[in-house]
Every structure is written in structure tokens, then in C-alpha cells.
Amino acid sequence: MRNRLKVLRAERDWSQAELGERLDVSRQAINAIETGKYDPSLPLAFRIARLFNLPIEEIFDDGSRPD
Amino acid sequence: MTDRAQTDASKPLSRNRVMAGSSLAVAVVVGALLIARLAGVIPAPQEMSALGAIVTCVLGAASVVGFSAWYFARTDEHDLHANLWAMAWSWIASGVGTSCWVVLHAAGLAPVPDAVAILLGSSVVALATWVWLRFR
């Protein structure tokens, strides 16, 4: 699943470790999500969406959204 | 002491640091037990009394189960995911390893199956899987 986490994080000038602390997950978890190697659970996806004040679908894209 | 230092000192440790610290503490304890065994401070299993063996088994089992339950209830979902896959592949490795070893032994191609060797082999599979999923 593709996502905009890296872009959103860079816009706020946060490191992966900082974002991990804000979301209460490890830096490795943030890296795995950003690189698409791990898809977060629904609760974590909601926490990410609330942190960036965006709807989930504006952060995560499963590739099935109509253009 | 500066305000920054005071803030850092009073700030609770992040979950990630607690999990890493507790894992390191367990590794140190296991290492210390191994060194104590190698140094002869702890007797070999065959030299233990019946009571000593029972107490060792009960304490060991309670420690492993207790720490695992504590760890899995608190670690983050990415680490939990890596641990679950590590245990799944470890279980598959031990099943396949034991079956093959038994068949090969029956055919006279291998020595008697060694439970400790199978346990160590499946532990290596678990560790490799966990490291790969956690840090790739």
C-alpha cells in the first residue's frame, strides 16, 4: 500500500524517531510503513490520520481509488 | 541542572526504549546464567538434585511465559508482527526439521534426533526472521 507519510513527515521537519515517539511506535516501524514494507493496523492508521489532521484515504492509497 | 536536563530526566521513557531495555536486561541475565554454568557455579542438569531440577524448570518456565506475556502486551504492532512471523517460521522449521531427521535416522542416514539441536535450529530461524522483518 502506498502512502504519503514520508512527505507529511518531511513537511513538518520531523525525523522518523520523532514521528515514532508521537505515534508510540518504533523508528523501524515508521521506516517500514514509509517504504511500504509494513501496512499499519486500522487503529495506528487512525492515529496517523489524527496526528496529521487528514482523512486516512489522503494518507494511504491501496491503488483501487478511481482517478 | 538545566531546564532541559530536568525535562529529559523527568520525561517517561518511550515504549520503544522500555522494550529494548527490558530485552537487553533479559539477554544480560541469560548471558550471566550461561557464564555461571560454564564457570561451574551452576551445576549441570545431570548433577542437579530432583528438587533443584523441579525448581529450575518451574522458575524457567514462569520467567519465559511471564516475560513473553508482558512483552507482547506492550510492544508496538510492527515488532509484534515480526515476532508472530518469527514464531510461525520457527514452528515450521522445528516440524520439518524433526520429521526429516526422524525419517533420515530410520533410513540409517542420520544419528538419533537431538531435541536440543532442533530447538537451537528453530531458535536461529526465529531470530533470523525477526531481525529481517524488524530491521530490513
PDB file of C-alpha atoms in Angstrom:
ATOM      1  CA  MET A   1       0.000   0.000   0.000  1.00  0.00           C
ATOM      2  CA  ARG A   2       1.372   3.403  -0.978  1.00  0.00           C
ATOM      3  CA  ASN A   3       1.303   6.278   1.469  1.00  0.00           C
ATOM      4  CA  ARG A   4       2.355   9.916   1.901  1.00  0.00           C
ATOM      5  CA  LEU A   5       3.826   9.504   5.357  1.00  0.00           C
ATOM      6  CA  LYS A   6       7.362  10.444   4.339  1.00  0.00           C
ATOM      7  CA  VAL A   7       6.165  13.633   2.608  1.00  0.00           C
ATOM      8  CA  LEU A   8       3.919  14.632   5.510  1.00  0.00           C
ATOM      9  CA  ARG A   9       6.738  13.985   7.968  1.00  0.00           C
ATOM     10  CA  ALA A  10       9.220  15.993   5.888  1.00  0.00           C
ATOM     11  CA  GLU A  11       6.781  18.923   5.686  1.00  0.00           C
ATOM     12  CA  ARG A  12       6.879  19.112   9.480  1.00  0.00           C
ATOM     13  CA  ASP A  13      10.632  18.561   9.615  1.00  0.00           C
ATOM     14  CA  TRP A  14      10.230  15.533  11.889  1.00  0.00           C
ATOM     15  CA  SER A  15      12.688  12.647  11.978  1.00  0.00           C
ATOM     16  CA  GLN A  16      11.417   9.066  11.830  1.00  0.00           C
ATOM     17  CA  ALA A  17      12.285   8.739  15.520  1.00  0.00           C
ATOM     18  CA  GLU A  18      10.271  11.875  16.392  1.00  0.00           C
ATOM     19  CA  LEU A  19       7.251  10.649  14.461  1.00  0.00           C
ATOM     20  CA  GLY A  20       7.642   7.250  16.101  1.00  0.00           C
ATOM     21  CA  GLU A  21       7.568   8.867  19.553  1.00  0.00           C
ATOM     22  CA  ARG A  22       4.456  10.857  18.666  1.00  0.00           C
ATOM     23  CA  LEU A  23       2.713   7.680  17.496  1.00  0.00           C
ATOM     24  CA  ASP A  24       4.179   5.486  20.268  1.00  0.00           C
ATOM     25  CA  VAL A  25       5.850   3.092  17.814  1.00  0.00           C
ATOM     26  CA  SER A  26       9.496   2.415  16.982  1.00  0.00           C
ATOM     27  CA  ARG A  27      11.575   4.260  14.375  1.00  0.00           C
ATOM     28  CA  GLN A  28      11.807   0.966  12.481  1.00  0.00           C
ATOM     29  CA  ALA A  29       8.005   0.809  12.337  1.00  0.00           C
ATOM     30  CA  ILE A  30       7.868   4.272  10.753  1.00  0.00           C
ATOM     31  CA  ASN A  31      10.549   3.302   8.242  1.00  0.00           C
ATOM     32  CA  ALA A  32       8.714   0.075   7.356  1.00  0.00           C
ATOM     33  CA  ILE A  33       5.438   1.942   6.824  1.00  0.00           C
ATOM     34  CA  GLU A  34       7.078   4.680   4.740  1.00  0.00           C
ATOM     35  CA  THR A  35       8.803   2.154   2.476  1.00  0.00           C
ATOM     36  CA  GLY A  36       5.633   0.089   2.072  1.00  0.00           C
ATOM     37  CA  LYS A  37       7.108  -2.978   3.779  1.00  0.00           C
ATOM     38  CA  TYR A  38       4.517  -2.911   6.541  1.00  0.00           C
ATOM     39  CA  ASP A  39       0.886  -1.822   6.448  1.00  0.00           C
ATOM     40  CA  PRO A  40      -0.263  -0.324   9.754  1.00  0.00           C
ATOM     41  CA  SER A  41      -3.299  -1.642  11.603  1.00  0.00           C
ATOM     42  CA  LEU A  42      -6.527   0.350  11.434  1.00  0.00           C
ATOM     43  CA  PRO A  43      -6.013   1.832  14.944  1.00  0.00           C
ATOM     44  CA  LEU A  44      -2.498   3.020  14.015  1.00  0.00           C
ATOM     45  CA  ALA A  45      -3.737   4.372  10.673  1.00  0.00           C
ATOM     46  CA  PHE A  46      -6.356   6.397  12.587  1.00  0.00           C
ATOM     47  CA  ARG A  47      -3.672   7.706  14.973  1.00  0.00           C
ATOM     48  CA  ILE A  48      -1.563   8.767  11.983  1.00  0.00           C
ATOM     49  CA  ALA A  49      -4.544  10.456  10.343  1.00  0.00           C
ATOM     50  CA  ARG A  50      -5.416  12.336  13.555  1.00  0.00           C
ATOM     51  CA  LEU A  51      -1.801  13.414  14.044  1.00  0.00           C
ATOM     52  CA  PHE A  52      -1.663  14.956  10.563  1.00  0.00           C
ATOM     53  CA  ASN A  53      -5.300  16.097  10.764  1.00  0.00           C
ATOM     54  CA  LEU A  54      -6.135  14.388   7.472  1.00  0.00           C
ATOM     55  CA  PRO A  55      -8.587  11.665   6.391  1.00  0.00           C
ATOM     56  CA  ILE A  56      -6.969   8.210   6.181  1.00  0.00           C
ATOM     57  CA  GLU A  57      -7.532   7.994   2.429  1.00  0.00           C
ATOM     58  CA  GLU A  58      -5.475  11.158   1.901  1.00  0.00           C
ATOM     59  CA  ILE A  59      -2.507   9.439   3.544  1.00  0.00           C
ATOM     60  CA  PHE A  60      -2.894   5.815   2.416  1.00  0.00           C
ATOM     61  CA  ASP A  61      -3.747   4.616  -1.087  1.00  0.00           C
ATOM     62  CA  ASP A  62      -4.456   0.950  -1.830  1.00  0.00           C
ATOM     63  CA  GLY A  63      -4.318   1.640  -5.570  1.00  0.00           C
ATOM     64  CA  SER A  64      -8.008   0.963  -6.172  1.00  0.00           C
ATOM     65  CA  ARG A  65      -9.189   4.576  -5.925  1.00  0.00           C
ATOM     66  CA  PRO A  66     -10.846   5.807  -9.157  1.00  0.00           C
ATOM     67  CA  ASP A  67      -8.964   8.718 -10.790  1.00  0.00           C
TER      68      ASP A  67
ATOM     69  CA  MET B   1      20.919  21.263  36.385  1.00  0.00           C
ATOM     70  CA  THR B   2      19.439  22.945  33.313  1.00  0.00           C
ATOM     71  CA  ASP B   3      15.735  23.029  32.479  1.00  0.00           C
ATOM     72  CA  ARG B   4      16.438  20.791  29.503  1.00  0.00           C
ATOM     73  CA  ALA B   5      18.213  18.231  31.664  1.00  0.00           C
ATOM     74  CA  GLN B   6      15.403  18.318  34.222  1.00  0.00           C
ATOM     75  CA  THR B   7      12.830  17.809  31.475  1.00  0.00           C
ATOM     76  CA  ASP B   8      14.776  14.921  29.975  1.00  0.00           C
ATOM     77  CA  ALA B   9      15.216  13.294  33.402  1.00  0.00           C
ATOM     78  CA  SER B  10      11.533  13.578  34.328  1.00  0.00           C
ATOM     79  CA  LYS B  11      10.281  12.539  30.889  1.00  0.00           C
ATOM     80  CA  PRO B  12       8.990   8.945  30.922  1.00  0.00           C
ATOM     81  CA  LEU B  13      10.896   6.517  28.703  1.00  0.00           C
ATOM     82  CA  SER B  14       9.259   5.793  25.368  1.00  0.00           C
ATOM     83  CA  ARG B  15       7.721   2.374  24.886  1.00  0.00           C
ATOM     84  CA  ASN B  16      10.419   1.539  22.347  1.00  0.00           C
ATOM     85  CA  ARG B  17      13.186   2.234  24.874  1.00  0.00           C
ATOM     86  CA  VAL B  18      11.426   0.247  27.600  1.00  0.00           C
ATOM     87  CA  MET B  19      11.062  -2.747  25.289  1.00  0.00           C
ATOM     88  CA  ALA B  20      14.664  -2.511  24.060  1.00  0.00           C
ATOM     89  CA  GLY B  21      15.952  -2.046  27.631  1.00  0.00           C
ATOM     90  CA  SER B  22      13.962  -4.973  29.004  1.00  0.00           C
ATOM     91  CA  SER B  23      15.116  -7.232  26.134  1.00  0.00           C
ATOM     92  CA  LEU B  24      18.703  -6.224  26.816  1.00  0.00           C
ATOM     93  CA  ALA B  25      18.219  -6.940  30.531  1.00  0.00           C
ATOM     94  CA  VAL B  26      16.886 -10.420  29.719  1.00  0.00           C
ATOM     95  CA  ALA B  27      19.840 -11.034  27.375  1.00  0.00           C
ATOM     96  CA  VAL B  28      22.242  -9.992  30.171  1.00  0.00           C
ATOM     97  CA  VAL B  29      20.531 -12.334  32.662  1.00  0.00           C
ATOM     98  CA  VAL B  30      20.599 -15.254  30.185  1.00  0.00           C
ATOM     99  CA  GLY B  31      24.250 -14.487  29.391  1.00  0.00           C
ATOM    100  CA  ALA B  32      25.109 -14.354  33.096  1.00  0.00           C
ATOM    101  CA  LEU B  33      23.395 -17.715  33.675  1.00  0.00           C
ATOM    102  CA  LEU B  34      25.313 -19.251  30.755  1.00  0.00           C
ATOM    103  CA  ILE B  35      28.618 -17.878  32.045  1.00  0.00           C
ATOM    104  CA  ALA B  36      27.780 -19.107  35.564  1.00  0.00           C
ATOM    105  CA  ARG B  37      27.019 -22.557  34.123  1.00  0.00           C
ATOM    106  CA  LEU B  38      30.288 -22.607  32.118  1.00  0.00           C
ATOM    107  CA  ALA B  39      32.217 -21.457  35.203  1.00  0.00           C
ATOM    108  CA  GLY B  40      30.695 -24.308  37.212  1.00  0.00           C
ATOM    109  CA  VAL B  41      28.804 -22.032  39.625  1.00  0.00           C
ATOM    110  CA  ILE B  42      25.525 -23.566  38.430  1.00  0.00           C
ATOM    111  CA  PRO B  43      25.555 -27.392  38.297  1.00  0.00           C
ATOM    112  CA  ALA B  44      24.880 -29.273  35.040  1.00  0.00           C
ATOM    113  CA  PRO B  45      21.324 -30.720  34.746  1.00  0.00           C
ATOM    114  CA  GLN B  46      22.601 -34.273  35.351  1.00  0.00           C
ATOM    115  CA  GLU B  47      24.288 -33.109  38.579  1.00  0.00           C
ATOM    116  CA  MET B  48      21.149 -31.425  39.977  1.00  0.00           C
ATOM    117  CA  SER B  49      19.045 -32.881  42.756  1.00  0.00           C
ATOM    118  CA  ALA B  50      15.412 -33.732  41.947  1.00  0.00           C
ATOM    119  CA  LEU B  51      14.217 -30.661  43.860  1.00  0.00           C
ATOM    120  CA  GLY B  52      16.778 -28.437  42.118  1.00  0.00           C
ATOM    121  CA  ALA B  53      15.658 -29.677  38.707  1.00  0.00           C
ATOM    122  CA  ILE B  54      11.969 -29.107  39.519  1.00  0.00           C
ATOM    123  CA  VAL B  55      12.622 -25.608  40.899  1.00  0.00           C
ATOM    124  CA  THR B  56      14.765 -24.735  37.862  1.00  0.00           C
ATOM    125  CA  CYS B  57      12.048 -25.904  35.453  1.00  0.00           C
ATOM    126  CA  VAL B  58       9.258 -24.066  37.296  1.00  0.00           C
ATOM    127  CA  LEU B  59      11.262 -20.816  37.592  1.00  0.00           C
ATOM    128  CA  GLY B  60      12.463 -21.037  33.985  1.00  0.00           C
ATOM    129  CA  ALA B  61       9.001 -21.726  32.568  1.00  0.00           C
ATOM    130  CA  ALA B  62       7.362 -19.000  34.693  1.00  0.00           C
ATOM    131  CA  SER B  63      10.034 -16.484  33.664  1.00  0.00           C
ATOM    132  CA  VAL B  64       9.744 -17.210  29.945  1.00  0.00           C
ATOM    133  CA  VAL B  65       5.933 -17.236  29.941  1.00  0.00           C
ATOM    134  CA  GLY B  66       5.696 -14.177  32.198  1.00  0.00           C
ATOM    135  CA  PHE B  67       8.191 -12.097  30.225  1.00  0.00           C
ATOM    136  CA  SER B  68       6.632 -13.120  26.891  1.00  0.00           C
ATOM    137  CA  ALA B  69       3.139 -12.155  28.065  1.00  0.00           C
ATOM    138  CA  TRP B  70       4.434  -8.828  29.425  1.00  0.00           C
ATOM    139  CA  TYR B  71       6.463  -8.109  26.271  1.00  0.00           C
ATOM    140  CA  PHE B  72       3.765  -8.966  23.721  1.00  0.00           C
ATOM    141  CA  ALA B  73       1.160  -6.925  25.591  1.00  0.00           C
ATOM    142  CA  ARG B  74       3.333  -3.801  25.472  1.00  0.00           C
ATOM    143  CA  THR B  75       5.456  -3.819  22.334  1.00  0.00           C
ATOM    144  CA  ASP B  76       4.335  -1.971  19.206  1.00  0.00           C
ATOM    145  CA  GLU B  77       2.441  -3.702  16.413  1.00  0.00           C
ATOM    146  CA  HIS B  78       5.385  -3.774  13.982  1.00  0.00           C
ATOM    147  CA  ASP B  79       7.526  -5.694  16.489  1.00  0.00           C
ATOM    148  CA  LEU B  80       4.573  -7.942  17.386  1.00  0.00           C
ATOM    149  CA  HIS B  81       4.073  -8.697  13.673  1.00  0.00           C
ATOM    150  CA  ALA B  82       7.766  -9.605  13.337  1.00  0.00           C
ATOM    151  CA  ASN B  83       7.580 -11.805  16.453  1.00  0.00           C
ATOM    152  CA  LEU B  84       4.476 -13.658  15.232  1.00  0.00           C
ATOM    153  CA  TRP B  85       6.065 -14.457  11.853  1.00  0.00           C
ATOM    154  CA  ALA B  86       9.306 -15.435  13.626  1.00  0.00           C
ATOM    155  CA  MET B  87       7.408 -17.912  15.808  1.00  0.00           C
ATOM    156  CA  ALA B  88       5.431 -19.238  12.824  1.00  0.00           C
ATOM    157  CA  TRP B  89       8.589 -19.951  10.788  1.00  0.00           C
ATOM    158  CA  SER B  90      10.327 -21.325  13.884  1.00  0.00           C
ATOM    159  CA  TRP B  91       7.444 -23.764  14.419  1.00  0.00           C
ATOM    160  CA  ILE B  92       7.509 -24.797  10.748  1.00  0.00           C
ATOM    161  CA  ALA B  93      11.289 -25.247  10.891  1.00  0.00           C
ATOM    162  CA  SER B  94      11.086 -27.428  14.008  1.00  0.00           C
ATOM    163  CA  GLY B  95       8.300 -29.560  12.464  1.00  0.00           C
ATOM    164  CA  VAL B  96      10.099 -30.021   9.157  1.00  0.00           C
ATOM    165  CA  GLY B  97      13.464 -30.498  10.851  1.00  0.00           C
ATOM    166  CA  THR B  98      12.185 -33.125  13.286  1.00  0.00           C
ATOM    167  CA  SER B  99      10.258 -35.042  10.602  1.00  0.00           C
ATOM    168  CA  CYS B 100      13.188 -35.122   8.191  1.00  0.00           C
ATOM    169  CA  TRP B 101      15.647 -36.078  10.917  1.00  0.00           C
ATOM    170  CA  VAL B 102      13.414 -38.950  12.130  1.00  0.00           C
ATOM    171  CA  VAL B 103      12.963 -40.271   8.579  1.00  0.00           C
ATOM    172  CA  LEU B 104      16.675 -39.970   7.791  1.00  0.00           C
ATOM    173  CA  HIS B 105      17.528 -41.704  11.089  1.00  0.00           C
ATOM    174  CA  ALA B 106      15.088 -44.528  10.310  1.00  0.00           C
ATOM    175  CA  ALA B 107      16.813 -44.956   6.947  1.00  0.00           C
ATOM    176  CA  GLY B 108      20.170 -45.108   8.695  1.00  0.00           C
ATOM    177  CA  LEU B 109      21.340 -41.834   7.186  1.00  0.00           C
ATOM    178  CA  ALA B 110      21.432 -39.691  10.344  1.00  0.00           C
ATOM    179  CA  PRO B 111      22.170 -40.099  14.074  1.00  0.00           C
ATOM    180  CA  VAL B 112      19.410 -40.222  16.695  1.00  0.00           C
ATOM    181  CA  PRO B 113      17.331 -36.986  16.551  1.00  0.00           C
ATOM    182  CA  ASP B 114      18.577 -34.437  19.071  1.00  0.00           C
ATOM    183  CA  ALA B 115      15.828 -32.305  20.640  1.00  0.00           C
ATOM    184  CA  VAL B 116      18.268 -29.624  21.809  1.00  0.00           C
ATOM    185  CA  ALA B 117      19.770 -29.300  18.307  1.00  0.00           C
ATOM    186  CA  ILE B 118      16.269 -28.959  16.812  1.00  0.00           C
ATOM    187  CA  LEU B 119      15.371 -26.341  19.441  1.00  0.00           C
ATOM    188  CA  LEU B 120      18.550 -24.379  18.708  1.00  0.00           C
ATOM    189  CA  GLY B 121      17.992 -24.621  14.941  1.00  0.00           C
ATOM    190  CA  SER B 122      14.394 -23.405  15.170  1.00  0.00           C
ATOM    191  CA  SER B 123      15.543 -20.603  17.504  1.00  0.00           C
ATOM    192  CA  VAL B 124      18.047 -19.473  14.877  1.00  0.00           C
ATOM    193  CA  VAL B 125      15.222 -19.452  12.286  1.00  0.00           C
ATOM    194  CA  ALA B 126      13.078 -17.373  14.673  1.00  0.00           C
ATOM    195  CA  LEU B 127      15.879 -14.881  15.328  1.00  0.00           C
ATOM    196  CA  ALA B 128      16.734 -14.523  11.632  1.00  0.00           C
ATOM    197  CA  THR B 129      13.067 -13.983  10.710  1.00  0.00           C
ATOM    198  CA  TRP B 130      12.572 -11.416  13.484  1.00  0.00           C
ATOM    199  CA  VAL B 131      15.731  -9.465  12.568  1.00  0.00           C
ATOM    200  CA  TRP B 132      14.806  -9.485   8.865  1.00  0.00           C
ATOM    201  CA  LEU B 133      11.236  -8.248   9.429  1.00  0.00           C
ATOM    202  CA  ARG B 134      12.187  -5.749  12.134  1.00  0.00           C
ATOM    203  CA  PHE B 135      15.238  -4.106  10.539  1.00  0.00           C
ATOM    204  CA  ARG B 136      15.099  -4.682   6.766  1.00  0.00           C
TER     205      ARG B 136
END
